[in-house]
Amino acid sequence: MGYPQVVWSANRDHPVSDGAILTLTSTGGLVLQDVDGSTVWTTNTTGKSVAGLNLTDDGNLVLFDINSFVVWQSFDYPTDCLLLGQRLSQGQQLIPSVSSTDWTAQKGLFSLQVTDKGLFAYVGSNPPQAYYSYAVSGNDTNKGKRYVTFLNGSLSLFTLTAEPSNPDGVITIPQASTTQYIKLMPDGHLKLFEWQAGSWLVVADPFNSYLEGCKNPLACGRNALCLGNQRDQPCKCLPGDFIAVDYQKPHLGCTEITPLKCNATQDQTWYPIQNVAYFNIIADMENVDIETCKQACVNNCSCKAAIFRYGLDASYGDCYLPYELFTMMTFPYVIHRNASAFIKVRIPSLSPYSKLSLAGIILISTIVSVVFLLGVIGFLIYLICKRRRATLMEEEPIGELPGMPNRFYYEELKTATDNFNKKLGEGGFGAVYEGTLEDGSKIAVKCLEGLGQVNKSFLAEVQSIGSIHHVNLVRLRGFCAWKSQRFLVYEFMSNGSLDQWIYHRDQEHILEWECRKKIILDVAKGLAYLHEDWMLLDMVDKYSENMQTHALEVVEMMKVASWCLQYDYTKRPSMSTVVKALEGVIEVESRLDYNFTDPRTQNTIVEQEKDMTPLMGSVLSGPR
Ligand SMILES: Nc1ncnc2c1ncn2[C@@H]1O[C@H](COP(=O)(O)OP(=O)(O)OP(=O)(O)O)[C@@H](O)[C@H]1O
């Protein structure tokens, strides 16, 4: 710390500008005038025969009379400091400045005072709450002023007795090797400064242990809790009606949202906090039980909380009834002389319901909760159903059915067709686009229009068409069901549509007869497959994976069976032919007059049977 330090000022709440004048008037008054001539401060010693002014080696500014008696001295008007030999008397107080740069006096925060009970450091003013005390007890014989004197090596208390007797209490401080002063600091510490090696050093801080961590009444500001077991961010607002002054700076404390009304005790309740330590040392009531303590707070409108600290026995203790609340320290475990605090708070939003009984409140809250719960459940069910519907529309789980062709993702088709860029043509169901799959194979994507959400029939059709395998029929490679859109993916026919070849008049597209004949034959084969073989295929058990896997073989067997079951048994093959057919050496005749699926054929058989000679042997073998 630099030099010099301010240890006293005339009127610190009214700093003066450069050019201000201090005058010792001819009438004996010492007067400080600001540059505008206004009187800022005076000793009020006019007419008291002041002969002169002296600033003593102790730092005392003295007005003396012709007999060298002190008429006025600055030592009698301490501000925030005491100099060696200076007293702080009952009725006086040291009040720190606001900060190290703002030298005006703090209002209602820290103070150091002497009473008939001893020396006390207080926080607050309404009434002040002691965070440090040096109490004296004994026979009070002092009829004069009670005071503490700053002596070399001690702060000596003369409360019960007056000097020159021994002090009633001594706070030991380091002996002065050079000049010393004591200052009550803006943060409530009392620091002893000593001039050493060219600077002012702090050589003692007697209140330090009372202001450490959460013990400090302003550790978390007003109306706040300091969590004693938490190093990081230990501050939080008191429970109830309190909000932080600045959420970014929780140590600045909290304010009451709605101040308590004095006469509305029915609107008030307690917020209990266990394991509390409150700094206030002086109890308002001693040897009372917890209920008495709370009742005393109820009866006192200004009381903000009932803080109860157990004595040696659990039922009685000390009661504190603060009018303003500073930081309370809490712990998650029982602390020495376990204390509880009951914060007086307003019952939240009680007014409209205050006449309801407790049962009524419980009933209403139960109904509201049940309705709310049902609402939540209903909403969840709605969401699940909606999601299911969407899932059904978008992702029908059919890909694993036997005979089902590939399922494509919409994005896959979008990429393959370059966003449905190249249109091949348009038929009765919609447009067809050319595309190339990732494996390089070309596809034709038919976008079905107007199917909307006809999901099941579409999928059944896909399953059915997907099972068609014939060299003369365009193969369905897969499908896509995305939202309400449906797509069929065919293998790409590089020669395009047959109609273009048949109806085109230019020479390039003219088809020779041989080619036309082949086309006719192939179309016929394809149609024959569709009308005959495919119908048989349709009869293969769709729910048997094994049968579906061998569907074509099964169809071949069924053809052999129908060959043998023909109405005209003369057309039935011999067993050796059947064996050859089963071995695949010869093909089953194509013109069969037995149809598994057409009941009319069966009826015809039965009707014809009546007119014919009875069949010999089994129907399957038949007469030959
Ligand atoms: N697999 C394919 N490969 C190449 N082009 C195709 C393919 N499928 C269809 N196209 C083209 O798309 C056009 C429309 O075909 P689509 O099958 O939709 O209609 P269509 O067979 O002409 O009539 P319909 O609506 O009666 O079936 C065809 O004329 C053809 O040019």
Short mmCIF file of N, CA, C and O in Angstrom, two decimals, residues 106-174:
data_model
loop_
_atom_site.label_atom_id
_atom_site.label_comp_id
_atom_site.label_asym_id
_atom_site.label_seq_id
_atom_site.Cartn_x
_atom_site.Cartn_y
_atom_site.Cartn_z
N GLN A 106 -20.11 3.70 4.30
CA GLN A 106 -21.11 2.66 4.00
C GLN A 106 -22.38 2.97 4.77
O GLN A 106 -22.34 3.47 5.88
N LYS A 107 -23.51 2.58 4.18
CA LYS A 107 -24.78 2.84 4.89
C LYS A 107 -25.37 1.50 5.35
O LYS A 107 -25.72 0.65 4.55
N GLY A 108 -25.43 1.34 6.64
CA GLY A 108 -26.13 0.18 7.19
C GLY A 108 -25.50 -1.16 6.92
O GLY A 108 -26.21 -2.17 6.86
N LEU A 109 -24.19 -1.19 6.77
CA LEU A 109 -23.59 -2.50 6.54
C LEU A 109 -22.70 -2.87 7.74
O LEU A 109 -23.18 -3.37 8.73
N PHE A 110 -21.40 -2.57 7.65
CA PHE A 110 -20.52 -2.97 8.75
C PHE A 110 -20.31 -1.80 9.72
O PHE A 110 -20.29 -0.63 9.30
N SER A 111 -20.10 -2.16 10.97
CA SER A 111 -19.74 -1.12 11.96
C SER A 111 -19.05 -1.79 13.14
O SER A 111 -19.23 -3.00 13.38
N LEU A 112 -18.24 -0.99 13.86
CA LEU A 112 -17.58 -1.48 15.08
C LEU A 112 -18.03 -0.56 16.20
O LEU A 112 -17.92 0.67 16.09
N GLN A 113 -18.55 -1.15 17.26
CA GLN A 113 -19.14 -0.33 18.33
C GLN A 113 -18.78 -0.91 19.70
O GLN A 113 -18.54 -2.10 19.84
N VAL A 114 -18.82 -0.04 20.66
CA VAL A 114 -18.62 -0.46 22.06
C VAL A 114 -19.95 -0.28 22.79
O VAL A 114 -20.63 0.72 22.61
N THR A 115 -20.32 -1.29 23.56
CA THR A 115 -21.52 -1.17 24.39
C THR A 115 -21.13 -1.51 25.83
O THR A 115 -19.96 -1.84 26.09
N ASP A 116 -22.08 -1.49 26.73
CA ASP A 116 -21.75 -1.87 28.10
C ASP A 116 -21.44 -3.35 28.22
O ASP A 116 -20.97 -3.84 29.24
N LYS A 117 -21.70 -4.10 27.15
CA LYS A 117 -21.43 -5.55 27.16
C LYS A 117 -20.07 -5.90 26.56
O LYS A 117 -19.61 -7.02 26.68
N GLY A 118 -19.47 -4.94 25.85
CA GLY A 118 -18.18 -5.24 25.24
C GLY A 118 -17.99 -4.59 23.89
O GLY A 118 -18.64 -3.59 23.55
N LEU A 119 -17.15 -5.21 23.07
CA LEU A 119 -16.84 -4.66 21.74
C LEU A 119 -17.50 -5.56 20.69
O LEU A 119 -17.34 -6.78 20.74
N PHE A 120 -18.18 -4.96 19.76
CA PHE A 120 -18.92 -5.75 18.76
C PHE A 120 -18.72 -5.22 17.36
O PHE A 120 -18.68 -4.00 17.14
N ALA A 121 -18.59 -6.17 16.45
CA ALA A 121 -18.60 -5.80 15.03
C ALA A 121 -19.94 -6.26 14.48
O ALA A 121 -20.36 -7.41 14.70
N TYR A 122 -20.61 -5.37 13.79
CA TYR A 122 -21.96 -5.66 13.33
C TYR A 122 -22.05 -5.61 11.81
O TYR A 122 -21.28 -4.90 11.13
N VAL A 123 -23.08 -6.31 11.35
CA VAL A 123 -23.49 -6.13 9.97
C VAL A 123 -24.98 -5.78 10.02
O VAL A 123 -25.72 -6.28 10.86
N GLY A 124 -25.38 -4.90 9.14
CA GLY A 124 -26.78 -4.47 9.14
C GLY A 124 -27.01 -3.39 10.18
O GLY A 124 -26.11 -3.06 10.97
N SER A 125 -28.25 -2.88 10.18
CA SER A 125 -28.48 -1.75 11.08
C SER A 125 -29.86 -1.77 11.71
O SER A 125 -30.21 -0.88 12.43
N ASN A 126 -30.60 -2.84 11.47
CA ASN A 126 -32.01 -2.71 11.76
C ASN A 126 -32.60 -3.88 12.52
O ASN A 126 -33.48 -4.57 12.02
N PRO A 127 -32.23 -4.22 13.71
CA PRO A 127 -31.03 -3.74 14.41
C PRO A 127 -29.82 -4.48 13.88
O PRO A 127 -29.97 -5.51 13.21
N PRO A 128 -28.62 -3.98 14.20
CA PRO A 128 -27.42 -4.63 13.68
C PRO A 128 -27.25 -6.03 14.25
O PRO A 128 -27.70 -6.32 15.36
N GLN A 129 -26.61 -6.90 13.48
CA GLN A 129 -26.37 -8.29 13.92
C GLN A 129 -24.86 -8.49 14.07
O GLN A 129 -24.10 -8.20 13.14
N ALA A 130 -24.47 -8.97 15.23
CA ALA A 130 -23.04 -9.05 15.53
C ALA A 130 -22.39 -10.25 14.87
O ALA A 130 -22.87 -11.38 15.01
N TYR A 131 -21.34 -10.02 14.13
CA TYR A 131 -20.58 -11.15 13.60
C TYR A 131 -19.28 -11.34 14.37
O TYR A 131 -18.57 -12.33 14.20
N TYR A 132 -18.94 -10.34 15.22
CA TYR A 132 -17.80 -10.49 16.12
C TYR A 132 -18.19 -9.87 17.46
O TYR A 132 -18.83 -8.82 17.50
N SER A 133 -17.81 -10.54 18.52
CA SER A 133 -18.07 -9.92 19.83
C SER A 133 -16.93 -10.23 20.79
O SER A 133 -16.33 -11.31 20.75
N TYR A 134 -16.63 -9.23 21.58
CA TYR A 134 -15.75 -9.46 22.73
C TYR A 134 -16.57 -8.99 23.92
O TYR A 134 -16.64 -7.79 24.22
N ALA A 135 -17.26 -9.96 24.53
CA ALA A 135 -18.18 -9.60 25.61
C ALA A 135 -17.45 -9.61 26.94
O ALA A 135 -16.55 -10.41 27.16
N VAL A 136 -17.82 -8.68 27.80
CA VAL A 136 -17.24 -8.66 29.15
C VAL A 136 -18.37 -8.83 30.15
O VAL A 136 -19.51 -8.44 29.89
N SER A 137 -18.06 -9.45 31.24
CA SER A 137 -19.09 -9.61 32.27
C SER A 137 -18.44 -9.37 33.63
O SER A 137 -17.23 -9.51 33.77
N GLY A 138 -19.23 -9.02 34.58
CA GLY A 138 -18.70 -8.76 35.91
C GLY A 138 -19.42 -7.59 36.54
O GLY A 138 -20.48 -7.15 36.08
N ASN A 139 -18.78 -7.09 37.61
CA ASN A 139 -19.37 -6.00 38.36
C ASN A 139 -19.23 -4.67 37.62
O ASN A 139 -18.13 -4.23 37.33
N ASP A 140 -20.37 -4.08 37.27
CA ASP A 140 -20.32 -2.84 36.48
C ASP A 140 -20.27 -1.63 37.42
O ASP A 140 -21.27 -1.25 38.03
N THR A 141 -19.05 -1.04 37.53
CA THR A 141 -18.89 0.13 38.41
C THR A 141 -18.66 1.40 37.61
O THR A 141 -18.48 2.47 38.17
N ASN A 142 -18.64 1.27 36.34
CA ASN A 142 -18.30 2.42 35.49
C ASN A 142 -19.48 3.37 35.37
O ASN A 142 -20.53 3.00 34.84
N LYS A 143 -19.29 4.54 35.86
CA LYS A 143 -20.37 5.52 35.77
C LYS A 143 -20.16 6.42 34.55
O LYS A 143 -21.05 7.14 34.14
N GLY A 144 -18.99 6.36 34.02
CA GLY A 144 -18.68 7.24 32.88
C GLY A 144 -18.84 6.51 31.56
O GLY A 144 -19.59 5.54 31.42
N LYS A 145 -18.08 6.98 30.57
CA LYS A 145 -18.17 6.40 29.23
C LYS A 145 -17.48 5.05 29.18
O LYS A 145 -16.50 4.81 29.87
N ARG A 146 -17.99 4.23 28.35
CA ARG A 146 -17.36 2.92 28.09
C ARG A 146 -16.65 3.05 26.74
O ARG A 146 -17.19 3.66 25.82
N TYR A 147 -15.48 2.49 26.68
CA TYR A 147 -14.72 2.67 25.44
C TYR A 147 -13.67 1.59 25.27
O TYR A 147 -13.37 0.83 26.20
N VAL A 148 -13.11 1.55 24.07
CA VAL A 148 -11.98 0.69 23.79
C VAL A 148 -10.85 1.61 23.33
O VAL A 148 -11.09 2.56 22.58
N THR A 149 -9.65 1.37 23.83
CA THR A 149 -8.52 2.20 23.44
C THR A 149 -7.53 1.38 22.65
O THR A 149 -7.22 0.23 23.00
N PHE A 150 -7.06 2.00 21.60
CA PHE A 150 -6.04 1.35 20.78
C PHE A 150 -4.69 1.68 21.39
O PHE A 150 -4.21 2.82 21.31
N LEU A 151 -4.14 0.66 22.06
CA LEU A 151 -2.85 0.86 22.71
C LEU A 151 -1.78 0.06 21.97
O LEU A 151 -2.11 -0.76 21.11
N ASN A 152 -0.54 0.28 22.34
CA ASN A 152 0.54 -0.46 21.72
C ASN A 152 0.47 -1.92 22.17
O ASN A 152 0.76 -2.24 23.31
N GLY A 153 0.04 -2.80 21.27
CA GLY A 153 -0.03 -4.23 21.60
C GLY A 153 -1.41 -4.71 21.98
O GLY A 153 -1.61 -5.90 22.21
N SER A 154 -2.39 -3.78 22.05
CA SER A 154 -3.73 -4.26 22.44
C SER A 154 -4.83 -3.28 22.06
O SER A 154 -4.59 -2.09 21.84
N LEU A 155 -6.01 -3.88 22.00
CA LEU A 155 -7.23 -3.07 22.01
C LEU A 155 -7.81 -3.31 23.40
O LEU A 155 -8.18 -4.45 23.73
N SER A 156 -7.80 -2.29 24.24
CA SER A 156 -8.17 -2.50 25.64
C SER A 156 -9.55 -1.94 25.92
O SER A 156 -9.84 -0.79 25.58
N LEU A 157 -10.36 -2.80 26.52
CA LEU A 157 -11.76 -2.43 26.76
C LEU A 157 -11.95 -1.91 28.19
O LEU A 157 -11.54 -2.55 29.15
N PHE A 158 -12.55 -0.75 28.28
CA PHE A 158 -12.90 -0.20 29.59
C PHE A 158 -14.40 0.02 29.57
O PHE A 158 -14.89 1.04 29.09
N THR A 159 -15.08 -1.00 30.01
CA THR A 159 -16.54 -0.91 29.98
C THR A 159 -17.13 -0.93 31.38
O THR A 159 -17.92 -0.07 31.75
N LEU A 160 -16.70 -1.91 32.21
CA LEU A 160 -17.26 -2.03 33.55
C LEU A 160 -16.53 -1.11 34.53
O LEU A 160 -17.10 -0.64 35.50
N THR A 161 -15.28 -0.87 34.20
CA THR A 161 -14.47 0.03 35.04
C THR A 161 -13.82 1.08 34.16
O THR A 161 -13.71 0.88 32.95
N ALA A 162 -13.41 2.18 34.75
CA ALA A 162 -12.77 3.23 33.97
C ALA A 162 -11.28 3.23 34.26
O ALA A 162 -10.81 2.63 35.22
N GLU A 163 -10.52 3.84 33.39
CA GLU A 163 -9.07 3.95 33.61
C GLU A 163 -8.86 4.73 34.92
O GLU A 163 -9.70 5.57 35.27
N PRO A 164 -7.83 4.58 35.62
CA PRO A 164 -6.62 3.82 35.33
C PRO A 164 -6.66 2.35 35.76
O PRO A 164 -5.59 1.73 35.86
N SER A 165 -7.86 1.80 36.03
CA SER A 165 -7.89 0.39 36.43
C SER A 165 -7.49 -0.51 35.26
O SER A 165 -7.32 -0.04 34.14
N ASN A 166 -7.35 -1.79 35.54
CA ASN A 166 -7.02 -2.70 34.46
C ASN A 166 -8.18 -2.80 33.48
O ASN A 166 -9.34 -2.71 33.88
N PRO A 167 -7.88 -2.97 32.21
CA PRO A 167 -8.98 -3.10 31.25
C PRO A 167 -9.83 -4.33 31.54
O PRO A 167 -9.35 -5.32 32.09
N ASP A 168 -11.12 -4.26 31.17
CA ASP A 168 -12.03 -5.39 31.37
C ASP A 168 -11.84 -6.48 30.32
O ASP A 168 -12.28 -7.60 30.48
N GLY A 169 -11.21 -6.08 29.27
CA GLY A 169 -10.93 -7.07 28.24
C GLY A 169 -9.82 -6.58 27.34
O GLY A 169 -9.69 -5.37 27.13
N VAL A 170 -9.02 -7.49 26.86
CA VAL A 170 -7.88 -7.08 26.02
C VAL A 170 -7.83 -7.96 24.76
O VAL A 170 -7.84 -9.19 24.86
N ILE A 171 -7.82 -7.30 23.65
CA ILE A 171 -7.60 -8.04 22.40
C ILE A 171 -6.16 -7.79 22.02
O ILE A 171 -5.76 -6.64 21.74
N THR A 172 -5.39 -8.83 22.07
CA THR A 172 -3.95 -8.65 21.84
C THR A 172 -3.66 -8.50 20.35
O THR A 172 -4.17 -9.25 19.52
N ILE A 173 -2.83 -7.50 20.07
CA ILE A 173 -2.39 -7.29 18.69
C ILE A 173 -0.87 -7.09 18.70
O ILE A 173 -0.29 -6.84 19.75
N PRO A 174 -0.22 -7.21 17.55
CA PRO A 174 1.24 -7.06 17.54
C PRO A 174 1.69 -5.69 18.06
O PRO A 174 1.06 -4.68 17.78
#
